[in-house]
CSV table of C-alpha atoms and ligand atoms in Angstrom, one decimal:
chain,number,residue,atom,x,y,z
A,156,MET,CA,-17.5,-179.7,70.8
A,157,ALA,CA,-19.0,-179.5,67.3
A,158,GLU,CA,-22.7,-179.7,67.0
A,159,PRO,CA,-23.7,-183.2,65.8
A,160,THR,CA,-25.3,-183.2,62.4
A,161,LEU,CA,-27.7,-185.7,60.8
A,162,ALA,CA,-25.1,-186.2,58.1
A,163,GLU,CA,-23.4,-188.6,60.5
A,164,LEU,CA,-26.6,-190.7,60.5
A,165,THR,CA,-27.4,-190.8,56.7
A,166,THR,CA,-25.9,-192.8,54.0
A,167,LEU,CA,-25.7,-189.8,51.8
A,168,ARG,CA,-23.7,-188.0,54.5
A,169,LEU,CA,-26.0,-185.0,54.2
A,170,GLY,CA,-28.2,-183.2,56.6
A,171,GLY,CA,-27.9,-180.4,59.2
A,172,PRO,CA,-28.3,-180.5,63.0
A,173,PRO,CA,-31.5,-181.7,64.7
A,174,ARG,CA,-33.0,-179.5,67.4
A,175,ARG,CA,-33.0,-182.6,69.7
A,176,LEU,CA,-31.8,-186.2,69.1
A,177,LEU,CA,-33.0,-189.1,71.2
A,178,ASP,CA,-31.7,-192.7,71.0
A,179,ALA,CA,-34.2,-195.5,71.7
A,180,SER,CA,-32.8,-199.0,72.3
A,181,THR,CA,-35.8,-200.7,73.7
A,182,GLU,CA,-39.4,-200.9,72.4
A,183,SER,CA,-40.8,-199.2,75.6
A,184,ALA,CA,-38.2,-196.4,75.4
A,185,LEU,CA,-39.0,-195.9,71.7
A,186,VAL,CA,-42.8,-195.6,72.5
A,187,ALA,CA,-42.1,-193.3,75.4
A,188,ALA,CA,-39.7,-191.1,73.4
A,189,VAL,CA,-42.2,-190.7,70.5
A,190,ARG,CA,-45.1,-190.1,72.8
A,191,GLU,CA,-43.3,-187.4,74.8
A,192,ALA,CA,-41.7,-185.6,71.9
A,193,ASP,CA,-43.3,-182.4,70.6
A,194,ASP,CA,-44.0,-182.1,66.9
A,195,PRO,CA,-42.3,-182.2,64.6
A,196,VAL,CA,-40.8,-185.7,65.1
A,197,LEU,CA,-38.6,-187.5,62.6
A,198,ILE,CA,-38.0,-191.3,63.0
A,199,LEU,CA,-34.6,-192.2,61.8
A,200,ALA,CA,-33.1,-195.7,61.6
A,201,GLY,CA,-30.3,-196.6,59.1
A,202,GLY,CA,-30.7,-193.2,57.3
A,203,SER,CA,-30.5,-194.9,53.9
A,204,ASN,CA,-33.7,-193.5,52.4
A,205,LEU,CA,-33.6,-190.0,53.8
A,206,VAL,CA,-32.6,-186.7,52.2
A,207,ILE,CA,-32.5,-184.2,55.0
A,208,ALA,CA,-32.1,-180.4,54.4
A,209,ASP,CA,-28.8,-178.6,55.0
A,210,ASP,CA,-30.6,-176.6,57.7
A,211,GLY,CA,-31.3,-179.8,59.7
A,212,PHE,CA,-34.5,-180.8,61.4
A,213,PRO,CA,-36.4,-178.2,63.6
A,214,GLY,CA,-37.7,-180.9,66.0
A,215,THR,CA,-37.0,-184.2,67.7
A,216,VAL,CA,-35.2,-186.9,65.8
A,217,VAL,CA,-35.8,-190.4,67.4
A,218,HIS,CA,-33.0,-192.7,66.4
A,219,ILE,CA,-34.2,-196.3,66.5
A,220,GLY,CA,-31.7,-198.8,67.9
A,221,THR,CA,-34.0,-201.6,69.2
A,222,ARG,CA,-32.8,-205.1,68.9
A,223,GLY,CA,-34.3,-208.7,69.2
A,224,ILE,CA,-35.5,-211.5,67.0
A,225,GLU,CA,-38.0,-214.2,68.2
A,226,GLN,CA,-38.5,-217.3,66.1
A,227,ARG,CA,-41.4,-219.8,66.2
A,228,GLU,CA,-43.0,-222.3,63.8
A,229,GLU,CA,-46.6,-222.1,62.8
A,230,GLY,CA,-48.6,-224.1,60.2
A,231,GLY,CA,-45.4,-225.3,58.5
A,232,ARG,CA,-44.0,-221.8,58.2
A,233,VAL,CA,-41.3,-220.1,60.3
A,234,LEU,CA,-42.3,-216.8,61.9
A,235,LEU,CA,-39.6,-214.3,62.8
A,236,GLU,CA,-40.8,-211.4,65.0
A,237,VAL,CA,-38.1,-208.8,64.6
A,238,GLN,CA,-37.6,-205.5,66.4
A,239,ALA,CA,-37.5,-202.4,64.2
A,240,GLY,CA,-33.9,-201.4,64.8
A,241,GLU,CA,-32.4,-204.7,63.7
A,242,PRO,CA,-30.3,-204.2,60.6
A,243,TRP,CA,-32.0,-205.6,57.5
A,244,ASP,CA,-29.2,-207.5,55.6
A,245,PRO,CA,-28.0,-209.5,58.6
A,246,LEU,CA,-31.6,-210.8,59.0
A,247,VAL,CA,-31.5,-211.8,55.3
A,248,ALA,CA,-28.2,-213.6,55.8
A,249,ARG,CA,-29.5,-215.4,58.8
A,250,ALA,CA,-32.7,-216.6,57.0
A,251,VAL,CA,-30.6,-217.8,54.0
A,252,ALA,CA,-28.2,-219.7,56.3
A,253,ASP,CA,-31.1,-221.3,58.1
A,254,GLY,CA,-32.7,-222.4,54.9
A,255,LEU,CA,-35.6,-220.0,55.1
A,256,SER,CA,-36.9,-218.7,51.8
A,257,GLY,CA,-38.7,-215.4,51.1
A,258,VAL,CA,-36.3,-212.6,51.4
A,259,GLU,CA,-33.2,-213.8,49.6
A,260,CYS,CA,-33.5,-211.4,46.6
A,261,LEU,CA,-33.6,-208.6,49.1
A,262,SER,CA,-30.0,-209.2,50.1
A,263,GLY,CA,-27.7,-206.2,50.4
A,264,ILE,CA,-30.4,-203.6,50.9
A,265,PRO,CA,-29.1,-201.3,53.7
A,266,GLY,CA,-31.1,-200.0,56.6
A,267,SER,CA,-33.4,-201.4,59.2
A,268,VAL,CA,-36.1,-204.0,59.5
A,269,GLY,CA,-38.6,-201.4,60.8
A,270,ALA,CA,-38.1,-199.3,57.7
A,271,SER,CA,-38.6,-202.3,55.3
A,272,PRO,CA,-42.4,-202.0,55.3
A,273,ILE,CA,-42.3,-198.1,55.0
A,274,GLN,CA,-41.6,-198.2,51.3
A,275,ASN,CA,-42.2,-201.9,50.9
A,276,VAL,CA,-38.5,-202.5,49.9
A,277,GLY,CA,-38.1,-204.5,46.8
A,278,ALA,CA,-35.4,-205.7,44.5
A,279,TYR,CA,-34.7,-208.4,41.8
A,280,GLY,CA,-38.4,-209.5,41.6
A,281,GLN,CA,-39.1,-209.7,45.4
A,282,GLU,CA,-41.0,-207.2,47.6
A,283,VAL,CA,-40.9,-207.5,51.4
A,284,ALA,CA,-44.8,-207.2,51.6
A,285,ALA,CA,-45.0,-210.8,50.3
A,286,THR,CA,-43.5,-212.2,53.5
A,287,ILE,CA,-44.9,-209.8,56.1
A,288,ALA,CA,-47.4,-211.6,58.4
A,289,GLY,CA,-47.9,-208.8,60.9
A,290,LEU,CA,-46.7,-205.5,62.3
A,291,ARG,CA,-46.7,-203.9,65.7
A,292,VAL,CA,-47.0,-200.1,65.4
A,293,LEU,CA,-47.5,-197.0,67.4
A,294,ASP,CA,-50.3,-194.9,66.0
A,295,ARG,CA,-49.4,-191.3,66.8
A,296,ALA,CA,-52.9,-190.2,65.9
A,297,GLY,CA,-54.4,-192.0,69.0
A,298,GLY,CA,-51.1,-192.8,70.8
A,299,GLN,CA,-52.0,-196.5,70.9
A,300,VAL,CA,-49.8,-199.5,70.3
A,301,GLN,CA,-51.6,-201.9,67.8
A,302,GLU,CA,-51.0,-205.1,66.1
A,303,LEU,CA,-51.7,-204.7,62.3
A,304,GLU,CA,-52.6,-207.2,59.7
A,305,PRO,CA,-50.5,-206.8,56.6
A,306,GLU,CA,-53.7,-205.9,54.6
A,307,ALA,CA,-54.0,-202.7,56.7
A,308,ALA,CA,-50.6,-201.5,55.6
A,309,GLY,CA,-51.8,-200.7,52.0
A,310,PHE,CA,-48.6,-202.0,50.4
A,311,ALA,CA,-47.9,-200.9,46.9
A,312,TYR,CA,-44.8,-200.5,44.6
A,313,ARG,CA,-42.3,-198.6,46.9
A,314,SER,CA,-45.2,-197.4,49.1
A,315,SER,CA,-47.4,-198.2,52.0
A,316,VAL,CA,-49.9,-196.4,54.3
A,317,PHE,CA,-46.9,-195.6,56.5
A,318,LYS,CA,-45.1,-193.7,53.7
A,319,ARG,CA,-48.3,-192.1,52.4
A,320,THR,CA,-49.2,-190.6,55.9
A,321,PRO,CA,-45.8,-189.4,57.2
A,322,GLY,CA,-45.5,-188.8,60.8
A,323,ARG,CA,-48.4,-190.9,61.9
A,324,TRP,CA,-47.0,-194.4,62.3
A,325,VAL,CA,-44.0,-195.8,64.1
A,326,VAL,CA,-43.2,-199.4,63.2
A,327,LEU,CA,-42.0,-201.2,66.4
A,328,ALA,CA,-41.7,-204.8,65.2
A,329,VAL,CA,-42.3,-206.8,62.0
A,330,THR,CA,-43.3,-210.5,61.8
A,331,PHE,CA,-42.1,-212.3,58.7
A,332,ALA,CA,-43.4,-215.7,57.5
A,333,LEU,CA,-40.7,-217.7,55.7
A,334,GLU,CA,-40.7,-221.1,54.3
A,335,ARG,CA,-38.2,-223.9,54.9
A,336,ARG,CA,-37.0,-224.6,51.5
A,337,GLU,CA,-33.6,-225.3,49.8
A,338,LEU,CA,-34.5,-223.3,46.7
A,339,SER,CA,-35.8,-219.8,46.3
A,340,GLY,CA,-39.2,-219.1,45.0
A,341,PRO,CA,-39.5,-218.6,41.2
A,342,LEU,CA,-37.0,-216.0,39.9
A,343,HIS,CA,-38.8,-213.6,37.7
A,344,TYR,CA,-36.0,-211.0,37.2
A,345,ALA,CA,-34.2,-211.8,34.0
A,346,GLU,CA,-30.8,-210.3,34.9
A,347,LEU,CA,-30.8,-212.4,38.2
A,348,ALA,CA,-32.0,-215.6,36.4
A,349,ARG,CA,-29.2,-215.1,33.8
A,350,ALA,CA,-26.6,-214.6,36.5
A,351,LEU,CA,-27.6,-217.9,38.1
A,352,GLY,CA,-27.9,-219.8,34.9
A,353,VAL,CA,-31.6,-220.7,35.4
A,354,ARG,CA,-34.7,-219.9,33.2
A,355,PRO,CA,-37.0,-217.1,34.4
A,356,GLY,CA,-39.6,-218.7,36.7
A,357,GLU,CA,-37.3,-221.4,38.1
A,358,GLY,CA,-35.7,-221.3,41.6
A,359,ALA,CA,-32.1,-221.7,42.7
A,360,PRO,CA,-30.3,-222.5,46.0
A,361,LEU,CA,-30.8,-219.8,48.5
A,362,ALA,CA,-27.1,-219.1,49.2
A,363,GLU,CA,-26.5,-218.9,45.5
A,364,VAL,CA,-29.3,-216.4,45.0
A,365,ARG,CA,-27.9,-214.3,47.8
A,366,GLU,CA,-24.4,-214.2,46.4
A,367,ALA,CA,-25.7,-213.5,42.9
A,368,VAL,CA,-27.8,-210.6,44.1
A,369,LEU,CA,-24.9,-209.2,46.1
A,370,GLY,CA,-22.6,-209.5,43.0
A,371,LEU,CA,-25.1,-207.7,40.8
A,372,ARG,CA,-25.7,-205.0,43.4
A,373,ARG,CA,-22.0,-204.4,44.0
A,374,GLY,CA,-21.6,-203.9,40.2
A,375,LYS,CA,-24.1,-201.0,40.5
A,376,GLY,CA,-22.7,-199.5,43.7
A,377,MET,CA,-25.8,-200.7,45.5
A,378,VAL,CA,-24.1,-202.3,48.5
A,379,ILE,CA,-22.7,-199.9,51.1
A,380,ASP,CA,-19.0,-200.1,50.9
A,381,PRO,CA,-16.6,-197.5,52.4
A,382,ALA,CA,-14.2,-198.2,49.5
A,383,ASP,CA,-16.9,-197.5,46.9
A,384,PRO,CA,-17.7,-193.7,46.5
A,385,ASP,CA,-20.7,-194.7,44.3
A,386,SER,CA,-22.4,-196.2,47.4
A,387,VAL,CA,-22.6,-192.8,49.1
A,388,SER,CA,-26.2,-192.5,48.0
A,389,ALA,CA,-29.8,-193.1,49.1
A,390,GLY,CA,-30.1,-196.0,46.6
A,391,SER,CA,-32.3,-195.3,43.6
A,392,PHE,CA,-33.3,-191.7,43.6
A,393,PHE,CA,-36.3,-192.0,41.4
A,394,THR,CA,-39.1,-194.7,41.3
A,395,ASN,CA,-40.0,-196.3,38.1
A,396,PRO,CA,-42.9,-194.4,36.6
A,397,ILE,CA,-46.2,-196.3,36.3
A,398,LEU,CA,-48.4,-195.1,33.4
A,399,ASP,CA,-51.8,-195.9,32.1
A,400,GLU,CA,-51.9,-197.4,28.6
A,401,ALA,CA,-52.7,-194.1,26.9
A,402,ALA,CA,-49.7,-192.4,28.6
A,403,PHE,CA,-47.4,-195.3,27.7
A,404,ALA,CA,-48.5,-195.1,24.1
A,405,ARG,CA,-47.6,-191.3,24.2
A,406,LEU,CA,-44.3,-192.2,25.6
A,407,GLU,CA,-43.7,-194.7,22.8
A,408,GLY,CA,-44.6,-192.1,20.3
A,409,ARG,CA,-42.1,-189.6,21.8
A,410,ALA,CA,-39.3,-192.2,22.1
A,411,GLY,CA,-39.0,-192.5,18.3
A,412,GLU,CA,-35.5,-193.4,17.3
A,413,ASP,CA,-34.6,-194.1,21.0
A,414,GLY,CA,-36.4,-197.4,20.6
A,415,ARG,CA,-39.1,-199.0,22.7
A,416,PRO,CA,-39.2,-198.0,26.3
A,417,PRO,CA,-39.1,-201.0,28.8
A,418,ARG,CA,-42.6,-202.2,29.5
A,419,PHE,CA,-43.5,-204.1,32.6
A,420,PRO,CA,-47.2,-204.8,33.0
A,421,GLU,CA,-48.7,-204.1,36.5
A,422,PRO,CA,-51.5,-206.2,38.0
A,423,ASP,CA,-53.9,-203.3,37.7
A,424,GLY,CA,-53.5,-203.0,33.9
A,425,ARG,CA,-51.1,-200.1,34.0
A,426,VAL,CA,-47.5,-200.3,32.8
A,427,LYS,CA,-44.3,-199.7,34.7
A,428,THR,CA,-41.4,-198.3,32.7
A,429,SER,CA,-37.7,-197.7,33.6
A,430,ALA,CA,-36.7,-194.4,35.1
A,431,ALA,CA,-33.0,-195.2,34.3
A,432,TRP,CA,-33.9,-195.7,30.6
A,433,LEU,CA,-35.7,-192.4,30.5
A,434,ILE,CA,-32.9,-190.5,32.3
A,435,GLU,CA,-30.1,-192.0,30.0
A,436,ARG,CA,-32.1,-191.1,26.9
A,437,SER,CA,-32.7,-187.6,28.1
A,438,GLY,CA,-28.9,-187.0,27.9
A,439,PHE,CA,-27.8,-187.7,31.5
A,440,THR,CA,-24.8,-190.0,31.7
A,441,ARG,CA,-23.2,-191.8,34.5
A,442,GLY,CA,-20.9,-189.6,36.4
A,443,TYR,CA,-22.9,-186.4,35.3
A,444,GLY,CA,-22.5,-183.6,37.9
A,445,ASN,CA,-19.9,-182.3,40.2
A,446,PRO,CA,-17.0,-184.8,40.8
A,447,GLU,CA,-16.3,-183.2,44.2
A,448,GLY,CA,-20.0,-182.6,45.1
A,449,ILE,CA,-23.2,-184.3,43.9
A,450,ALA,CA,-23.0,-186.4,40.8
A,451,ILE,CA,-24.9,-189.3,39.2
A,452,SER,CA,-23.2,-192.6,40.2
A,453,SER,CA,-20.5,-193.8,37.8
A,454,LYS,CA,-22.1,-197.3,38.0
A,455,HIS,CA,-25.9,-196.6,37.9
A,456,THR,CA,-27.9,-193.7,36.4
A,457,LEU,CA,-30.6,-194.0,39.0
A,458,ALA,CA,-28.4,-193.2,42.0
A,459,LEU,CA,-27.3,-189.7,43.0
A,460,THR,CA,-24.1,-189.7,45.0
A,461,ASN,CA,-22.3,-187.3,47.3
A,462,ARG,CA,-18.6,-187.3,46.2
A,463,GLY,CA,-17.6,-185.7,49.5
A,464,GLY,CA,-18.3,-182.0,49.3
A,465,GLY,CA,-21.9,-182.1,48.4
A,466,THR,CA,-24.9,-180.4,50.0
A,467,THR,CA,-28.6,-181.3,50.1
A,468,THR,CA,-29.4,-178.2,48.1
A,469,GLU,CA,-27.0,-179.3,45.4
A,470,LEU,CA,-28.5,-182.8,45.4
A,471,VAL,CA,-32.1,-181.6,45.1
A,472,ALA,CA,-31.0,-179.2,42.3
A,473,LEU,CA,-29.4,-182.0,40.3
A,474,ALA,CA,-32.5,-184.2,40.9
A,475,ARG,CA,-34.8,-181.3,39.6
A,476,GLU,CA,-32.5,-180.8,36.6
A,477,ILE,CA,-32.8,-184.5,35.7
A,478,ALA,CA,-36.6,-184.6,36.3
A,479,ALA,CA,-37.0,-181.5,34.1
A,480,GLY,CA,-34.9,-183.1,31.4
A,481,VAL,CA,-37.1,-186.2,31.4
A,482,ARG,CA,-40.2,-184.2,31.4
A,483,GLU,CA,-39.1,-182.1,28.5
A,484,ARG,CA,-37.9,-185.1,26.4
A,485,PHE,CA,-40.6,-187.7,27.2
A,486,GLY,CA,-43.4,-185.8,29.1
A,487,VAL,CA,-43.0,-188.2,32.0
A,488,GLU,CA,-43.0,-187.0,35.6
A,489,LEU,CA,-40.2,-188.6,37.8
A,490,MET,CA,-40.9,-188.9,41.6
A,491,PRO,CA,-38.1,-189.2,44.2
A,492,GLU,CA,-38.0,-192.6,46.0
A,493,PRO,CA,-36.3,-191.4,49.3
A,494,VAL,CA,-38.2,-189.3,51.8
A,495,LEU,CA,-37.3,-185.6,51.6
A,496,VAL,CA,-37.2,-183.8,54.9
A,497,GLY,CA,-37.2,-180.0,54.8
A,498,GLU,CA,-37.1,-180.0,51.0
A,499,ARG,CA,-40.0,-179.6,48.7
A,500,TRP,CA,-40.6,-181.6,45.4
A,501,PRO,CA,-40.7,-180.7,42.6
U,860,FAD,C1,-26.9,-198.2,48.4
U,860,FAD,C2,-28.4,-198.3,48.7
U,860,FAD,C3,-29.1,-199.2,48.0
U,860,FAD,C4,-30.5,-199.4,48.2
U,860,FAD,N1,-31.2,-200.3,47.6
U,860,FAD,C5,-32.6,-200.4,47.8
U,860,FAD,C6,-33.3,-201.5,47.1
U,860,FAD,O1,-32.8,-202.3,46.4
U,860,FAD,N2,-34.6,-201.5,47.3
U,860,FAD,C7,-35.3,-200.7,48.1
U,860,FAD,O2,-36.5,-200.8,48.3
U,860,FAD,N3,-34.6,-199.7,48.8
U,860,FAD,C8,-33.3,-199.6,48.6
U,860,FAD,N4,-32.6,-198.6,49.3
U,860,FAD,C9,-33.3,-197.6,50.2
U,860,FAD,C10,-33.2,-198.0,51.7
U,860,FAD,O3,-32.2,-198.8,52.0
U,860,FAD,C11,-34.5,-198.7,52.2
U,860,FAD,O4,-35.6,-197.9,51.9
U,860,FAD,C12,-34.4,-199.0,53.7
U,860,FAD,O5,-35.6,-199.7,54.0
U,860,FAD,C13,-34.4,-197.8,54.6
U,860,FAD,O6,-34.1,-198.2,55.8
U,860,FAD,P1,-33.5,-197.2,57.0
U,860,FAD,O7,-33.5,-197.9,58.3
U,860,FAD,O8,-32.2,-196.7,56.5
U,860,FAD,O9,-34.6,-196.1,56.9
U,860,FAD,P2,-34.3,-194.5,57.2
U,860,FAD,O10,-33.6,-193.9,56.0
U,860,FAD,O11,-33.8,-194.2,58.5
U,860,FAD,O12,-35.9,-193.9,57.1
U,860,FAD,C14,-36.6,-194.0,55.8
U,860,FAD,C15,-38.0,-193.5,56.1
U,860,FAD,O13,-38.7,-194.5,56.9
U,860,FAD,C16,-39.0,-193.9,58.1
U,860,FAD,N5,-38.8,-194.9,59.2
U,860,FAD,C17,-37.6,-195.6,59.4
U,860,FAD,N6,-37.8,-196.5,60.4
U,860,FAD,C18,-39.1,-196.4,60.7
U,860,FAD,C19,-40.0,-197.0,61.7
U,860,FAD,N7,-39.5,-198.0,62.4
U,860,FAD,N8,-41.3,-196.6,61.9
U,860,FAD,C20,-41.7,-195.7,61.1
U,860,FAD,N9,-41.0,-195.0,60.2
U,860,FAD,C21,-39.8,-195.3,60.0
U,860,FAD,C22,-38.2,-192.6,58.3
U,860,FAD,O14,-38.9,-191.6,59.1
U,860,FAD,C23,-38.1,-192.2,56.9
U,860,FAD,O15,-39.2,-191.6,56.4
U,860,FAD,C24,-31.1,-198.5,49.1
U,860,FAD,C25,-30.4,-197.4,49.8
U,860,FAD,C26,-29.0,-197.4,49.6
U,860,FAD,C27,-28.3,-196.3,50.2
């Protein structure tokens, strides 16, 4: 029998064999598996934000398959306590169908509930941190199961304490606080508001928001679809750079005839700009790369895709080439969004 590889468990379909693979389908089995495993340990759920080396993983991979959702009402809000292995998008679909607002703009994101706090998943103006009311975690530093307040998770743009200290935390369950409302919260993402025919800042019916988000995402290859080769990716490969005012002014200076780089003010006074804008103006077009290996998606400059015969080495090489091109053209450092396992950056 062929040795199983982690490519079978990642959306990029990349990654060599693990030394050992354990499946955990209950919370207690998950805690026991992680406690007993020797280092190194890799937690893997949907495999949609992982880039795993061609050599595989020289330790124990714990594959999370826990299930269960408990619902209760508290202080006018609906609390959903959800096991880590529950798939994310069906949870969003259920919330929307039940008239619960808070996660509708996060429709169509692949992966698991337990991974959603790891990089504080976000899309179309919403971030999951805004609805997380609590987390149950295993802290591998002390081996204890703990209930964490959301403040302890240090949520930031595509980041959290869990992502910043890899290997320490296992998210066992997440509690979301949703509001019973027919309309979504204010829609701040211009492209989404336009698609729904509302002004930015207005709300729209939950089901319509979900459908509009799914439509926009499909157009960018950002919904996993076996019929869409552009969805064989880890989503956006680079985060949007956040620059201080001086660095943003330098970027504007270097942009010259390319026009003004997109400018999204952050609450801390810094400025977020668009990685896709920088990549496109550094000469990388959709489809760039190897049509039978690793190439930029034909629908979205930010996604690197495996066209079937790619390798992780080839993927990381293309990512480095793009980052070097952007560094040379604009002096801005791009950082990968997915978690690299067995590969170094830059
Ligand atoms: C087509 C596509 C579109 C995407 N669109 C978006 C998007 O719009 N917005 C966005 O934010 N992301 C997006 N992503 C990225 C990805 O879907 C999310 O980051 C998702 O939350 C990853 O979930 P997962 O279960 O697949 O995690 P995995 O890939 O299995 O793991 C990701 C990381 O989290 C860790 N991890 C996973 N589960 C746990 C746990 N329970 N406890 C501790 N650590 C854990 C892993 O060790 C790893 O470091 C997209 C990906 C794809 C393929």
